[in-house]
Amino acid sequence: MSVRDRLPLLTAGLLAALTTAACGSDAGTGTAAGAGEEAADTIPVAATDDACDVATGELPAGTHQFQVTNSGNQVTEFYVYAEGDRVMGEVENIAPGLTRELLVELPAGDYEATCKPGMVGDGIRNALTVTGEAAQLSEDETLAQAGADYQRYVRSQTGALVEQTTAFADAVRAGDVEGAKALFPVARTYWERIEPVAEVFGDLDPRIDGREGDQAEGEDFTGYHRLEQALWVDGSTEGMAPYADQLQADVQEVAGLADDTTLDPLQLANGAKALLDEIATGKITGEEDRYSHTDLWDFAANLEGSEAAVQALRPYLEEADPDLVAEIDERFAATEAELEQYRSGDGWVLYDQLTQEQLRGLSDSITALTESVSRVAAVVADR
Amino acid sequence: MTEPSSPGRGLTRRRLFGLLGAGTAGVVAAGAAGGAIGRATADDAAAVAGPSPTDAVEFTGAHQAGIVTPAQDRLHFVAFDVTTDRREDLVEVLKAWTAAARRMTAGQDAGPVGAVAGSPYAPPDDTGEALGLPPSGLTLTVGFGPTLFTTTDGTDRFGLAARRPAPLAELPAFAGDQLDPAISGGDLCVQACANDPQVAVHAVRNLVRLGAGVVSVRWSQLGFGRTSSTSTGQATPRNLFGFKDGTDNLKAENTAALDRFVWVGNGDPGADWLAGGSYLVTRRIRMLVEPWDTSSLVEQEQTIGRAKGSGAPLGQRAEFDPVDFTKQVDGEFAVPERSHVFLAHPTNSGTAILRRGYSFVDGSDGLGRLDAGLFFIAFQRDPETGFVQVQRNLRTDAMNEYVRHTSSAVFACPPGVRGDDDWWGRALFTA
């Protein structure tokens, strides 16, 4: 939240660069390419708990539709990664038995089509070679593409955000305390990944993600954390239905706005840094989820979101400052490895179970990563 | 002078001398000589015109600055853990630190670009809080802890295990220790001293930042009000007990005593990289100031062994009068056997160390009491014949009732940085 106060300052002169396209949100379907593009073909992907069979390993450059069927017992995800795990397209949260589509535009190059059963780890990867004319992009063009790349990522998240938040709100409305508790950190994951975009929209962020005591005089305490307090402190959802309704509506609104928002490269760089600051100021301290102690879910989500923003800039950075890219890659990997120690089942260890020494290890890795990511903005601005 | 209480029980004065004489005869003789050092040169104090407190202290030299440099007013001490196993990364940090230390001790920004001259979109390479401030006597002194050479579980992370000199070992436990491991030890340390606290804090903050991803702050300590004089040109300061502290300290002007007690010599262990360096011992000594403040003046003076006002040894008239342990007043020994001066003085401890500590007040302890005391710093040629020997002798110190040692660390400080291409620890990492 503290970052919210700072972003408008950082980006005051850049908000003019926000562009609004006429695309609606597309909840429920993974989206990667701009709306209106026709897929040349449909590529079936058979996902199970231990396999990820992609019908082909070679494709011509262009827009393709992947059709992912999950016949395993675990929820899965499907990604198309470019080098450095830059997300070209992604479908989140494919429940067992479901089939979901992903529309993705792939220029010539080497990719990895990846399933993540259980939504954890590196996933099961398949090499995917896309042939055709490899566009030689200028630095300006790669920068221009970064915003569109990241927008694809945002759209891949907003669908799941709305879906999971709706499920969370449903559980609250139904008085299902345990069900709501289980959904709380999952719904927040999608929110925390894309917060730099969401917080561009003035009063929605505090309404959705404000913490108790953050409100101005006369403002109500609403959003995820209001419900978190009811679930964990009161152990009851009594009187919470209106808050669940409002959260669901607010999230739907922000998802629609975010889908239509293209961040400029400097905003991306600052957003990547801001997400790491969120970790340092809110998650390492246990402030974010002070009742549920599910801070590591948010930590992981912020980290993934930051990496997605950096990776969108990757084609440019690789030309402009390859040493920095190498350092950032290494430090993202180190932070992920540090965090990975605290995985517990499908989720994470609770914050209040972490020792000071363990928190220090997480903090050290974030501090180092932030030092590196903080240098991206100037490299971008050097254009 | 008030009538002293009776001397401590147990050892007679003569027996005590005899015991020490038997075990450490050579050092005792040398220690006695060391004890005379301060007095021998103190008379010249007024004649020495020191540099202005705002001036720069030369960073390069045979020895690191910040050891015999006249003690500045402020301290920011920081101990680091090295968080990588990659030797080349550690070396890069030491080089970057050296470059930044050269600049900051000269009163410049930490980085080559500076706090405000860089890209508006880049984080500045200096944090900026020292802009416009003079060098303020800043010294930065680096040290290497035993765990840099071999971790506590026996791992030789950097191929340095064979280079660890035997004297660089964890300090033994002492009676009454209440050490907190979280604020003890460390792979590396930096002692930042300056006459302006903001300058010292700025230096540490920028070095910490340069080390991100390679080193992590383990613990740190702010200090104020130097508690020792390390030069005859300095007046003796008072510690938080209200007593002059460091009257008989080793002084920069007596180079023969420094060579004997402070600097690692050419024939010493680890001399190939450590000759001209020194061992640094730190102890955070909490002073229980509330009970101290309610003890009578005579008890305070008997505990310390000096007059509170003048700083004179009990039984003497002036601060720099020689301590006379045989002097009797009204049939009692003037300096009690359990007094701090009696036990710590080179004559009885059999050795000498260069003390360079600072007072601290880290707020209060939640029980309404000041969390205050002395952050003790000592430099010596060998911890075993330096601090350890002194501290063992303090087992019966009457002052123990009023102090608690809460942190402990030992580091080997390499010699000074010589030329433009030299860097902290070069001889250790490149030989």
PDB file of C-alpha atoms in Angstrom, chain B residues 69-236:
ATOM      1  CA  THR B  69      43.891   7.692  15.051  1.00  0.00           C
ATOM      2  CA  PRO B  70      42.903  10.042  17.882  1.00  0.00           C
ATOM      3  CA  ALA B  71      39.499   8.658  18.853  1.00  0.00           C
ATOM      4  CA  GLN B  72      36.686  10.589  17.216  1.00  0.00           C
ATOM      5  CA  ASP B  73      33.468  11.426  19.024  1.00  0.00           C
ATOM      6  CA  ARG B  74      31.091   9.056  17.244  1.00  0.00           C
ATOM      7  CA  LEU B  75      30.919   5.426  16.241  1.00  0.00           C
ATOM      8  CA  HIS B  76      28.832   3.316  13.913  1.00  0.00           C
ATOM      9  CA  PHE B  77      30.069  -0.239  14.117  1.00  0.00           C
ATOM     10  CA  VAL B  78      28.609  -2.919  11.877  1.00  0.00           C
ATOM     11  CA  ALA B  79      29.206  -6.674  11.643  1.00  0.00           C
ATOM     12  CA  PHE B  80      28.274  -8.583   8.492  1.00  0.00           C
ATOM     13  CA  ASP B  81      27.542 -12.140   7.496  1.00  0.00           C
ATOM     14  CA  VAL B  82      28.729 -13.066   4.039  1.00  0.00           C
ATOM     15  CA  THR B  83      25.715 -14.601   2.295  1.00  0.00           C
ATOM     16  CA  THR B  84      27.422 -15.962  -0.810  1.00  0.00           C
ATOM     17  CA  ASP B  85      29.899 -18.786  -1.276  1.00  0.00           C
ATOM     18  CA  ARG B  86      31.473 -17.098  -4.274  1.00  0.00           C
ATOM     19  CA  ARG B  87      34.880 -15.774  -3.477  1.00  0.00           C
ATOM     20  CA  GLU B  88      34.973 -13.472  -6.507  1.00  0.00           C
ATOM     21  CA  ASP B  89      31.801 -11.722  -5.385  1.00  0.00           C
ATOM     22  CA  LEU B  90      33.266 -11.120  -1.952  1.00  0.00           C
ATOM     23  CA  VAL B  91      36.438  -9.736  -3.522  1.00  0.00           C
ATOM     24  CA  GLU B  92      34.353  -7.388  -5.688  1.00  0.00           C
ATOM     25  CA  VAL B  93      32.627  -6.042  -2.602  1.00  0.00           C
ATOM     26  CA  LEU B  94      35.928  -5.499  -0.796  1.00  0.00           C
ATOM     27  CA  LYS B  95      37.219  -3.591  -3.812  1.00  0.00           C
ATOM     28  CA  ALA B  96      34.039  -1.547  -4.084  1.00  0.00           C
ATOM     29  CA  TRP B  97      34.154  -0.830  -0.355  1.00  0.00           C
ATOM     30  CA  THR B  98      37.749   0.303  -0.574  1.00  0.00           C
ATOM     31  CA  ALA B  99      36.945   2.673  -3.426  1.00  0.00           C
ATOM     32  CA  ALA B 100      33.952   4.078  -1.582  1.00  0.00           C
ATOM     33  CA  ALA B 101      35.948   4.376   1.648  1.00  0.00           C
ATOM     34  CA  ARG B 102      38.670   6.345  -0.137  1.00  0.00           C
ATOM     35  CA  ARG B 103      36.076   8.794  -1.378  1.00  0.00           C
ATOM     36  CA  MET B 104      33.996   9.091   1.773  1.00  0.00           C
ATOM     37  CA  THR B 105      36.960   9.553   4.122  1.00  0.00           C
ATOM     38  CA  ALA B 106      38.024  12.416   1.829  1.00  0.00           C
ATOM     39  CA  GLY B 107      34.585  13.969   2.245  1.00  0.00           C
ATOM     40  CA  GLN B 108      33.295  12.904  -1.163  1.00  0.00           C
ATOM     41  CA  ASP B 109      30.190  10.987  -2.208  1.00  0.00           C
ATOM     42  CA  ALA B 110      30.277   7.185  -1.935  1.00  0.00           C
ATOM     43  CA  GLY B 111      30.006   6.601  -5.677  1.00  0.00           C
ATOM     44  CA  PRO B 112      31.717   8.258  -8.635  1.00  0.00           C
ATOM     45  CA  VAL B 113      28.495   9.872  -9.860  1.00  0.00           C
ATOM     46  CA  GLY B 114      27.283  11.228  -6.575  1.00  0.00           C
ATOM     47  CA  ALA B 115      24.038  11.846  -4.764  1.00  0.00           C
ATOM     48  CA  VAL B 116      22.476  14.303  -7.203  1.00  0.00           C
ATOM     49  CA  ALA B 117      24.499  14.265 -10.424  1.00  0.00           C
ATOM     50  CA  GLY B 118      23.169  11.093 -12.009  1.00  0.00           C
ATOM     51  CA  SER B 119      20.211  10.061 -14.136  1.00  0.00           C
ATOM     52  CA  PRO B 120      16.916  11.223 -12.665  1.00  0.00           C
ATOM     53  CA  TYR B 121      15.599   7.701 -13.289  1.00  0.00           C
ATOM     54  CA  ALA B 122      18.414   5.886 -11.505  1.00  0.00           C
ATOM     55  CA  PRO B 123      18.824   5.462  -7.767  1.00  0.00           C
ATOM     56  CA  PRO B 124      21.713   7.773  -6.785  1.00  0.00           C
ATOM     57  CA  ASP B 125      25.024   6.050  -6.018  1.00  0.00           C
ATOM     58  CA  ASP B 126      25.268   8.020  -2.802  1.00  0.00           C
ATOM     59  CA  THR B 127      22.462   8.314  -0.293  1.00  0.00           C
ATOM     60  CA  GLY B 128      22.987  12.034   0.144  1.00  0.00           C
ATOM     61  CA  GLU B 129      22.746  12.712   3.865  1.00  0.00           C
ATOM     62  CA  ALA B 130      26.385  13.787   4.033  1.00  0.00           C
ATOM     63  CA  LEU B 131      26.090  16.363   1.247  1.00  0.00           C
ATOM     64  CA  GLY B 132      27.717  19.564   2.402  1.00  0.00           C
ATOM     65  CA  LEU B 133      29.282  17.991   5.468  1.00  0.00           C
ATOM     66  CA  PRO B 134      33.080  18.045   5.917  1.00  0.00           C
ATOM     67  CA  PRO B 135      35.100  14.801   6.184  1.00  0.00           C
ATOM     68  CA  SER B 136      34.709  15.103   9.974  1.00  0.00           C
ATOM     69  CA  GLY B 137      37.671  12.857  10.729  1.00  0.00           C
ATOM     70  CA  LEU B 138      35.902   9.844   9.227  1.00  0.00           C
ATOM     71  CA  THR B 139      37.845   6.602   9.457  1.00  0.00           C
ATOM     72  CA  LEU B 140      36.653   3.251   8.127  1.00  0.00           C
ATOM     73  CA  THR B 141      38.375   0.173   9.491  1.00  0.00           C
ATOM     74  CA  VAL B 142      37.649  -3.297   8.177  1.00  0.00           C
ATOM     75  CA  GLY B 143      38.100  -6.595  10.001  1.00  0.00           C
ATOM     76  CA  PHE B 144      37.702 -10.295   9.170  1.00  0.00           C
ATOM     77  CA  GLY B 145      36.047 -12.634  11.668  1.00  0.00           C
ATOM     78  CA  PRO B 146      36.979 -16.280  12.312  1.00  0.00           C
ATOM     79  CA  THR B 147      33.827 -17.472  10.519  1.00  0.00           C
ATOM     80  CA  LEU B 148      35.002 -15.892   7.269  1.00  0.00           C
ATOM     81  CA  PHE B 149      37.744 -18.521   7.203  1.00  0.00           C
ATOM     82  CA  THR B 150      35.746 -21.477   8.471  1.00  0.00           C
ATOM     83  CA  THR B 151      32.036 -21.425   9.216  1.00  0.00           C
ATOM     84  CA  THR B 152      30.826 -22.678  12.565  1.00  0.00           C
ATOM     85  CA  ASP B 153      29.926 -25.990  10.924  1.00  0.00           C
ATOM     86  CA  GLY B 154      33.430 -26.317   9.521  1.00  0.00           C
ATOM     87  CA  THR B 155      32.894 -25.237   5.917  1.00  0.00           C
ATOM     88  CA  ASP B 156      35.736 -23.520   4.105  1.00  0.00           C
ATOM     89  CA  ARG B 157      33.604 -21.354   1.821  1.00  0.00           C
ATOM     90  CA  PHE B 158      36.317 -19.209   0.312  1.00  0.00           C
ATOM     91  CA  GLY B 159      39.405 -21.397   0.410  1.00  0.00           C
ATOM     92  CA  LEU B 160      40.702 -19.346   3.318  1.00  0.00           C
ATOM     93  CA  ALA B 161      40.734 -21.936   6.096  1.00  0.00           C
ATOM     94  CA  ALA B 162      44.473 -22.471   5.819  1.00  0.00           C
ATOM     95  CA  ARG B 163      45.077 -18.736   6.003  1.00  0.00           C
ATOM     96  CA  ARG B 164      43.377 -18.260   9.372  1.00  0.00           C
ATOM     97  CA  PRO B 165      45.962 -17.299  11.960  1.00  0.00           C
ATOM     98  CA  ALA B 166      45.547 -19.304  15.152  1.00  0.00           C
ATOM     99  CA  PRO B 167      44.895 -16.228  17.321  1.00  0.00           C
ATOM    100  CA  LEU B 168      41.792 -15.445  15.238  1.00  0.00           C
ATOM    101  CA  ALA B 169      39.421 -17.695  17.155  1.00  0.00           C
ATOM    102  CA  GLU B 170      36.159 -17.244  18.999  1.00  0.00           C
ATOM    103  CA  LEU B 171      36.759 -15.755  22.405  1.00  0.00           C
ATOM    104  CA  PRO B 172      36.429 -18.139  25.350  1.00  0.00           C
ATOM    105  CA  ALA B 173      33.445 -17.834  27.679  1.00  0.00           C
ATOM    106  CA  PHE B 174      33.996 -15.575  30.655  1.00  0.00           C
ATOM    107  CA  ALA B 175      32.324 -15.669  34.038  1.00  0.00           C
ATOM    108  CA  GLY B 176      29.105 -13.667  33.976  1.00  0.00           C
ATOM    109  CA  ASP B 177      28.776 -13.522  30.183  1.00  0.00           C
ATOM    110  CA  GLN B 178      25.199 -12.948  29.030  1.00  0.00           C
ATOM    111  CA  LEU B 179      25.927 -12.921  25.333  1.00  0.00           C
ATOM    112  CA  ASP B 180      23.202 -12.730  22.716  1.00  0.00           C
ATOM    113  CA  PRO B 181      24.407 -14.672  19.651  1.00  0.00           C
ATOM    114  CA  ALA B 182      22.269 -12.490  17.367  1.00  0.00           C
ATOM    115  CA  ILE B 183      24.438  -9.462  18.192  1.00  0.00           C
ATOM    116  CA  SER B 184      27.730 -11.324  18.458  1.00  0.00           C
ATOM    117  CA  GLY B 185      30.326 -12.507  15.970  1.00  0.00           C
ATOM    118  CA  GLY B 186      30.285 -11.820  12.259  1.00  0.00           C
ATOM    119  CA  ASP B 187      32.271 -12.679   9.131  1.00  0.00           C
ATOM    120  CA  LEU B 188      33.306  -9.076   8.490  1.00  0.00           C
ATOM    121  CA  CYS B 189      33.156  -5.816  10.352  1.00  0.00           C
ATOM    122  CA  VAL B 190      33.468  -2.154   9.568  1.00  0.00           C
ATOM    123  CA  GLN B 191      34.206   0.353  12.290  1.00  0.00           C
ATOM    124  CA  ALA B 192      33.164   3.836  11.208  1.00  0.00           C
ATOM    125  CA  CYS B 193      34.305   6.666  13.444  1.00  0.00           C
ATOM    126  CA  ALA B 194      33.763  10.376  12.853  1.00  0.00           C
ATOM    127  CA  ASN B 195      33.253  13.590  14.712  1.00  0.00           C
ATOM    128  CA  ASP B 196      29.807  13.944  13.183  1.00  0.00           C
ATOM    129  CA  PRO B 197      27.391  11.031  13.723  1.00  0.00           C
ATOM    130  CA  GLN B 198      25.703  11.670  10.392  1.00  0.00           C
ATOM    131  CA  VAL B 199      29.008  11.206   8.585  1.00  0.00           C
ATOM    132  CA  ALA B 200      29.622   7.862  10.302  1.00  0.00           C
ATOM    133  CA  VAL B 201      26.088   6.626   9.643  1.00  0.00           C
ATOM    134  CA  HIS B 202      26.278   7.760   6.025  1.00  0.00           C
ATOM    135  CA  ALA B 203      29.450   5.766   5.510  1.00  0.00           C
ATOM    136  CA  VAL B 204      28.023   2.571   6.962  1.00  0.00           C
ATOM    137  CA  ARG B 205      24.744   2.929   5.102  1.00  0.00           C
ATOM    138  CA  ASN B 206      26.488   3.276   1.762  1.00  0.00           C
ATOM    139  CA  LEU B 207      28.843   0.374   2.406  1.00  0.00           C
ATOM    140  CA  VAL B 208      25.882  -1.809   3.396  1.00  0.00           C
ATOM    141  CA  ARG B 209      24.176  -0.905   0.147  1.00  0.00           C
ATOM    142  CA  LEU B 210      27.251  -1.716  -1.914  1.00  0.00           C
ATOM    143  CA  GLY B 211      27.332  -5.139  -0.309  1.00  0.00           C
ATOM    144  CA  ALA B 212      23.737  -6.128  -1.191  1.00  0.00           C
ATOM    145  CA  GLY B 213      23.523  -9.725  -2.311  1.00  0.00           C
ATOM    146  CA  VAL B 214      26.951 -10.565  -0.936  1.00  0.00           C
ATOM    147  CA  VAL B 215      26.958  -9.426   2.666  1.00  0.00           C
ATOM    148  CA  SER B 216      24.128  -8.865   5.110  1.00  0.00           C
ATOM    149  CA  VAL B 217      24.226  -6.818   8.277  1.00  0.00           C
ATOM    150  CA  ARG B 218      24.322  -9.172  11.238  1.00  0.00           C
ATOM    151  CA  TRP B 219      24.294  -6.522  13.932  1.00  0.00           C
ATOM    152  CA  SER B 220      25.329  -2.942  14.376  1.00  0.00           C
ATOM    153  CA  GLN B 221      25.979  -0.511  17.166  1.00  0.00           C
ATOM    154  CA  LEU B 222      25.945   3.256  17.428  1.00  0.00           C
ATOM    155  CA  GLY B 223      28.223   4.917  19.933  1.00  0.00           C
ATOM    156  CA  PHE B 224      28.831   8.390  21.192  1.00  0.00           C
ATOM    157  CA  GLY B 225      31.301  10.032  23.512  1.00  0.00           C
ATOM    158  CA  ARG B 226      34.548   8.145  23.035  1.00  0.00           C
ATOM    159  CA  THR B 227      35.476   6.447  26.273  1.00  0.00           C
ATOM    160  CA  SER B 228      39.213   6.348  25.687  1.00  0.00           C
ATOM    161  CA  SER B 229      41.865   8.721  24.556  1.00  0.00           C
ATOM    162  CA  THR B 230      44.262   7.147  22.133  1.00  0.00           C
ATOM    163  CA  SER B 231      46.559  10.117  21.817  1.00  0.00           C
ATOM    164  CA  THR B 232      48.369  12.219  24.356  1.00  0.00           C
ATOM    165  CA  GLY B 233      46.792  15.207  22.645  1.00  0.00           C
ATOM    166  CA  GLN B 234      43.361  14.218  23.887  1.00  0.00           C
ATOM    167  CA  ALA B 235      41.809  14.830  27.268  1.00  0.00           C
ATOM    168  CA  THR B 236      40.548  11.717  29.023  1.00  0.00           C
TER     169      THR B 236
END
